[in-house]
Amino acid sequence: MIDSTAGGGRAAEGPAFGPRIGVGREAEVYAWGADAVVKLYRDGFDGHLAEAAALAALAGHRVAPDLVEVVKRDGRPGLVLERVAGSDMLDVLRRRPWQVRSLARVLAETHLAVHEVAAPGDLPDVRQVLAARIGDASLSRELRGFALRLLDGLPSGDRLCHGDYHPGNVMVSGERVSVIDWPNAARGVPESDHARAILLLQWADPLPANGFVSRGLIAAGRSMLTRGYALAYADGADRPLRDLEPWLVVHAAARLSEGVPEERARLLDWLVRALHAFEA
């Protein structure tokens, strides 16, 4: 029986774990039989609570892996998940950059499908999450106050928000598209989650160039992806988008708490310009 609210679950026996197939900051991923994986969270991280709640809410919607059960191993919580075939959209874009426009539409349509789902009540309010992150960010008093004032005027909502939606967290396998990695799930208005996605697409540190694709082509493709995603999302939304610019500002301020050195100067410059524009 799955206990997604208390972090419970049966003790996982060692032999059920197959080879390790992925490593991240918060968790490791191991094979679990032929059709599943187990995401084993590291000590000190509790994202399994939000992830399990989000995946339970998404059951039957076919936009995320199925949650099989919650387990523990050596005191560490783990989620047994449906094993999703295919590649993440970021890898598809690297290999087939000429598909950027169609992939942008898929990225938007999948995000809209997520936002049709009501969030479980035990997920945090995205406004509270953002307030905490802005408080933790290395910002001047003026910029922090500006971001918090904007956030205070933004609405709460009851839609499921991923919290870190970008092509690297979207798996593509034929006609099946699955959104993975839900430890930052929250409840809020769709515009908040949409703004975070635009921020990551437009402002996150760019991918390194490789032997086949130059930084210039990456930048051009990134611009096409961001614009295509934003337009397709707005076209597919069931109502006009509201407060998108303020949401972008508060997400930019919150993003600084994540400490990505390559992004800091760009985000601070953008925040200063936003301050002057909003308070002119």
Short mmCIF file of C-alpha atoms in Angstrom, two decimals:
data_model
loop_
_atom_site.label_atom_id
_atom_site.label_comp_id
_atom_site.label_asym_id
_atom_site.label_seq_id
_atom_site.Cartn_x
_atom_site.Cartn_y
_atom_site.Cartn_z
CA MET A 1 0.00 0.00 0.00
CA ILE A 2 1.33 3.44 -0.95
CA ASP A 3 1.68 6.04 1.77
CA SER A 4 2.53 9.18 -0.18
CA THR A 5 1.69 11.66 2.56
CA ALA A 6 3.69 10.29 5.45
CA GLY A 7 6.65 9.04 3.43
CA GLY A 8 5.95 5.47 4.50
CA GLY A 9 6.20 2.34 2.42
CA ARG A 10 7.42 -1.20 2.63
CA ALA A 11 11.06 -1.97 3.18
CA ALA A 12 12.71 -2.68 -0.17
CA GLU A 13 14.82 -5.79 -0.28
CA GLY A 14 18.24 -5.47 -1.84
CA PRO A 15 17.79 -8.04 -4.64
CA ALA A 16 14.95 -6.00 -6.15
CA PHE A 17 17.42 -3.26 -7.03
CA GLY A 18 19.06 -3.62 -10.42
CA PRO A 19 21.97 -1.59 -11.85
CA ARG A 20 22.15 2.12 -11.15
CA ILE A 21 21.04 3.96 -14.29
CA GLY A 22 20.97 7.59 -13.17
CA VAL A 23 22.48 9.94 -10.60
CA GLY A 24 21.24 13.37 -9.53
CA ARG A 25 21.75 15.84 -6.72
CA GLU A 26 18.74 14.59 -4.75
CA ALA A 27 18.37 10.98 -5.82
CA GLU A 28 19.77 7.91 -7.56
CA VAL A 29 17.79 5.82 -10.04
CA TYR A 30 18.07 2.03 -10.20
CA ALA A 31 16.48 -0.56 -12.45
CA TRP A 32 13.58 -2.39 -10.76
CA GLY A 33 12.69 -5.45 -12.78
CA ALA A 34 12.02 -5.17 -16.50
CA ASP A 35 9.33 -2.48 -16.50
CA ALA A 36 10.09 -0.14 -13.60
CA VAL A 37 12.76 1.94 -11.92
CA VAL A 38 13.22 2.98 -8.32
CA LYS A 39 14.16 6.57 -7.55
CA LEU A 40 16.01 6.44 -4.23
CA TYR A 41 16.26 9.80 -2.49
CA ARG A 42 19.45 10.82 -0.71
CA ASP A 43 19.49 11.52 3.01
CA GLY A 44 18.32 15.04 3.79
CA PHE A 45 16.02 15.38 0.79
CA ASP A 46 12.27 14.96 1.11
CA GLY A 47 11.09 15.65 -2.43
CA HIS A 48 9.57 12.16 -2.55
CA LEU A 49 6.56 13.51 -0.63
CA ALA A 50 5.65 16.06 -3.31
CA GLU A 51 6.63 13.74 -6.14
CA ALA A 52 4.47 10.88 -4.86
CA ALA A 53 1.50 13.20 -4.30
CA ALA A 54 1.83 14.71 -7.78
CA LEU A 55 2.16 11.35 -9.53
CA ALA A 56 -0.83 9.98 -7.64
CA ALA A 57 -2.89 12.95 -8.86
CA LEU A 58 -1.69 12.36 -12.42
CA ALA A 59 -2.67 8.68 -12.48
CA GLY A 60 -4.64 7.91 -15.63
CA HIS A 61 -3.75 11.17 -17.40
CA ARG A 62 -0.85 9.58 -19.35
CA VAL A 63 1.43 12.60 -19.03
CA ALA A 64 3.74 11.18 -16.34
CA PRO A 65 5.13 7.80 -15.31
CA ASP A 66 2.81 5.69 -13.18
CA LEU A 67 3.66 5.55 -9.49
CA VAL A 68 3.85 1.87 -8.52
CA GLU A 69 4.65 2.10 -4.81
CA VAL A 70 6.68 3.87 -2.15
CA VAL A 71 9.55 1.87 -0.63
CA LYS A 72 12.45 2.34 1.75
CA ARG A 73 15.99 1.06 1.69
CA ASP A 74 18.43 1.65 4.52
CA GLY A 75 16.11 4.37 5.80
CA ARG A 76 16.06 6.18 2.47
CA PRO A 77 12.67 6.70 0.81
CA GLY A 78 12.24 5.57 -2.77
CA LEU A 79 9.55 5.70 -5.43
CA VAL A 80 9.01 2.74 -7.73
CA LEU A 81 7.97 4.21 -11.07
CA GLU A 82 6.91 2.95 -14.46
CA ARG A 83 9.98 2.73 -16.67
CA VAL A 84 9.51 5.22 -19.51
CA ALA A 85 11.22 4.40 -22.80
CA GLY A 86 12.64 6.95 -25.22
CA SER A 87 14.82 10.03 -24.76
CA ASP A 88 14.34 13.33 -23.02
CA MET A 89 13.32 16.19 -25.29
CA LEU A 90 16.65 17.95 -24.77
CA ASP A 91 18.43 14.98 -26.31
CA VAL A 92 15.92 14.87 -29.17
CA LEU A 93 16.56 18.57 -29.84
CA ARG A 94 20.32 17.96 -29.90
CA ARG A 95 19.95 15.12 -32.40
CA ARG A 96 17.12 16.58 -34.53
CA PRO A 97 17.26 20.38 -34.22
CA TRP A 98 15.13 20.80 -37.34
CA GLN A 99 12.15 19.56 -35.27
CA VAL A 100 12.32 22.52 -32.89
CA ARG A 101 8.96 24.00 -33.92
CA SER A 102 7.02 20.76 -33.58
CA LEU A 103 8.75 19.94 -30.28
CA ALA A 104 7.88 23.40 -28.96
CA ARG A 105 4.21 22.63 -29.61
CA VAL A 106 4.51 19.27 -27.86
CA LEU A 107 6.21 20.97 -24.91
CA ALA A 108 3.33 23.44 -24.63
CA GLU A 109 0.53 20.91 -25.15
CA THR A 110 1.95 18.60 -22.51
CA HIS A 111 2.30 21.46 -20.02
CA LEU A 112 -1.31 22.50 -20.66
CA ALA A 113 -2.40 18.91 -19.98
CA VAL A 114 -0.57 18.98 -16.64
CA HIS A 115 -2.34 22.20 -15.69
CA GLU A 116 -5.75 20.61 -16.26
CA VAL A 117 -5.10 18.47 -13.18
CA ALA A 118 -6.16 19.68 -9.73
CA ALA A 119 -3.30 19.71 -7.23
CA PRO A 120 -3.52 17.63 -4.06
CA GLY A 121 -4.21 19.82 -1.06
CA ASP A 122 -1.07 18.72 0.76
CA LEU A 123 1.24 20.20 -1.87
CA PRO A 124 2.72 23.59 -0.94
CA ASP A 125 1.37 26.83 -2.35
CA VAL A 126 3.77 28.02 -5.05
CA ARG A 127 3.60 31.56 -3.63
CA GLN A 128 4.96 30.33 -0.29
CA VAL A 129 7.71 28.39 -2.07
CA LEU A 130 8.72 31.46 -4.06
CA ALA A 131 8.67 33.73 -1.01
CA ALA A 132 11.07 31.39 0.79
CA ARG A 133 13.40 31.19 -2.19
CA ILE A 134 13.42 34.96 -2.70
CA GLY A 135 14.26 35.28 0.99
CA ASP A 136 17.21 32.92 0.51
CA ALA A 137 18.50 34.59 -2.67
CA SER A 138 21.53 36.84 -2.64
CA LEU A 139 19.74 40.10 -3.49
CA SER A 140 19.90 43.71 -2.47
CA ARG A 141 17.21 44.88 -0.07
CA GLU A 142 15.68 46.94 -2.88
CA LEU A 143 15.41 44.04 -5.34
CA ARG A 144 14.17 41.59 -2.71
CA GLY A 145 11.51 44.02 -1.56
CA PHE A 146 10.46 44.66 -5.14
CA ALA A 147 10.09 40.94 -5.90
CA LEU A 148 8.18 40.25 -2.69
CA ARG A 149 5.80 43.17 -3.32
CA LEU A 150 5.02 41.77 -6.76
CA LEU A 151 4.54 38.29 -5.35
CA ASP A 152 2.18 39.59 -2.67
CA GLY A 153 -0.15 40.87 -5.40
CA LEU A 154 -0.25 37.59 -7.36
CA PRO A 155 -3.04 35.04 -6.98
CA SER A 156 -3.08 31.57 -5.47
CA GLY A 157 -4.56 28.68 -7.41
CA ASP A 158 -5.42 24.99 -7.28
CA ARG A 159 -3.72 23.64 -10.41
CA LEU A 160 -0.86 21.15 -10.36
CA CYS A 161 2.44 22.90 -11.06
CA HIS A 162 5.60 20.96 -11.91
CA GLY A 163 8.01 23.58 -10.60
CA ASP A 164 10.90 22.74 -12.95
CA TYR A 165 9.38 22.19 -16.37
CA HIS A 166 11.91 22.12 -19.21
CA PRO A 167 12.85 19.78 -22.11
CA GLY A 168 15.24 17.77 -19.94
CA ASN A 169 12.28 16.68 -17.79
CA VAL A 170 10.06 15.65 -20.71
CA MET A 171 10.53 12.14 -22.10
CA VAL A 172 9.53 11.41 -25.70
CA SER A 173 8.82 7.89 -26.92
CA GLY A 174 6.89 7.76 -30.17
CA GLU A 175 3.47 9.24 -29.47
CA ARG A 176 3.93 9.02 -25.69
CA VAL A 177 5.20 12.09 -23.83
CA SER A 178 5.89 11.81 -20.08
CA VAL A 179 6.89 14.52 -17.63
CA ILE A 180 9.39 13.28 -15.05
CA ASP A 181 11.06 14.65 -11.89
CA TRP A 182 8.30 16.04 -9.65
CA PRO A 183 10.00 16.86 -6.30
CA ASN A 184 9.23 20.58 -6.79
CA ALA A 185 5.52 20.04 -7.42
CA ALA A 186 3.23 22.66 -5.92
CA ARG A 187 -0.26 24.08 -6.32
CA GLY A 188 -0.92 27.42 -7.95
CA VAL A 189 -2.15 29.20 -11.04
CA PRO A 190 -0.89 27.86 -14.40
CA GLU A 191 0.75 31.20 -15.20
CA SER A 192 3.24 30.69 -12.41
CA ASP A 193 4.45 27.34 -13.76
CA HIS A 194 4.39 28.66 -17.32
CA ALA A 195 6.54 31.64 -16.32
CA ARG A 196 9.10 29.37 -14.66
CA ALA A 197 9.32 27.32 -17.87
CA ILE A 198 9.84 30.46 -19.98
CA LEU A 199 12.52 31.64 -17.57
CA LEU A 200 14.42 28.35 -17.86
CA LEU A 201 14.08 28.22 -21.64
CA GLN A 202 15.18 31.82 -22.10
CA TRP A 203 17.58 32.58 -19.26
CA ALA A 204 19.06 29.38 -17.83
CA ASP A 205 22.74 28.83 -18.57
CA PRO A 206 22.99 27.76 -22.23
CA LEU A 207 24.10 24.31 -23.23
CA PRO A 208 27.76 23.96 -24.19
CA ALA A 209 28.56 23.80 -27.88
CA ASN A 210 29.78 20.50 -29.27
CA GLY A 211 31.52 19.39 -32.44
CA PHE A 212 28.32 19.54 -34.46
CA VAL A 213 26.37 22.49 -33.10
CA SER A 214 27.83 25.93 -32.44
CA ARG A 215 26.76 28.24 -29.62
CA GLY A 216 25.21 30.54 -32.23
CA LEU A 217 22.98 27.77 -33.54
CA ILE A 218 22.11 26.75 -29.99
CA ALA A 219 21.08 30.33 -29.20
CA ALA A 220 18.96 30.56 -32.36
CA GLY A 221 17.29 27.22 -31.67
CA ARG A 222 16.69 28.20 -28.07
CA SER A 223 14.95 31.40 -29.15
CA MET A 224 12.73 29.45 -31.58
CA LEU A 225 11.89 26.89 -28.89
CA THR A 226 11.02 29.54 -26.31
CA ARG A 227 8.87 31.57 -28.68
CA GLY A 228 7.17 28.48 -30.11
CA TYR A 229 6.41 27.11 -26.66
CA ALA A 230 5.07 30.45 -25.37
CA LEU A 231 2.82 31.02 -28.41
CA ALA A 232 1.48 27.46 -28.45
CA TYR A 233 0.78 27.58 -24.71
CA ALA A 234 -1.10 30.88 -25.00
CA ASP A 235 -3.07 29.60 -28.02
CA GLY A 236 -4.06 26.41 -26.20
CA ALA A 237 -4.98 27.96 -22.85
CA ASP A 238 -8.69 28.04 -22.05
CA ARG A 239 -8.50 31.71 -21.01
CA PRO A 240 -6.18 34.67 -21.56
CA LEU A 241 -2.99 34.47 -19.52
CA ARG A 242 -2.80 36.93 -16.62
CA ASP A 243 0.09 38.50 -14.70
CA LEU A 244 2.74 36.73 -16.77
CA GLU A 245 5.32 39.54 -16.48
CA PRO A 246 5.12 39.77 -12.66
CA TRP A 247 5.40 35.98 -12.42
CA LEU A 248 8.54 36.11 -14.58
CA VAL A 249 10.06 38.70 -12.26
CA VAL A 250 9.41 36.75 -9.07
CA HIS A 251 10.70 33.55 -10.64
CA ALA A 252 13.86 35.34 -11.75
CA ALA A 253 14.43 36.54 -8.19
CA ALA A 254 13.74 33.06 -6.80
CA ARG A 255 16.05 31.46 -9.37
CA LEU A 256 18.98 33.36 -7.86
CA SER A 257 18.62 31.25 -4.72
CA GLU A 258 19.72 28.23 -6.78
CA GLY A 259 23.23 29.66 -7.06
CA VAL A 260 24.04 29.13 -10.75
CA PRO A 261 27.06 31.42 -11.23
CA GLU A 262 26.75 31.64 -15.02
CA GLU A 263 23.22 33.03 -14.73
CA ARG A 264 23.66 35.55 -11.95
CA ALA A 265 24.75 38.62 -13.93
CA ARG A 266 22.02 38.16 -16.57
CA LEU A 267 19.27 37.66 -14.00
CA LEU A 268 20.34 40.62 -11.86
CA ASP A 269 20.52 42.89 -14.90
CA TRP A 270 17.04 41.79 -15.94
CA LEU A 271 15.67 42.33 -12.43
CA VAL A 272 17.08 45.86 -12.27
CA ARG A 273 15.49 46.71 -15.61
CA ALA A 274 12.19 45.19 -14.44
CA LEU A 275 12.32 47.27 -11.25
CA HIS A 276 12.67 50.47 -13.26
CA ALA A 277 9.93 49.43 -15.68
CA PHE A 278 7.38 48.39 -13.04
CA GLU A 279 7.97 51.29 -10.69
CA ALA A 280 8.47 54.04 -13.25
#
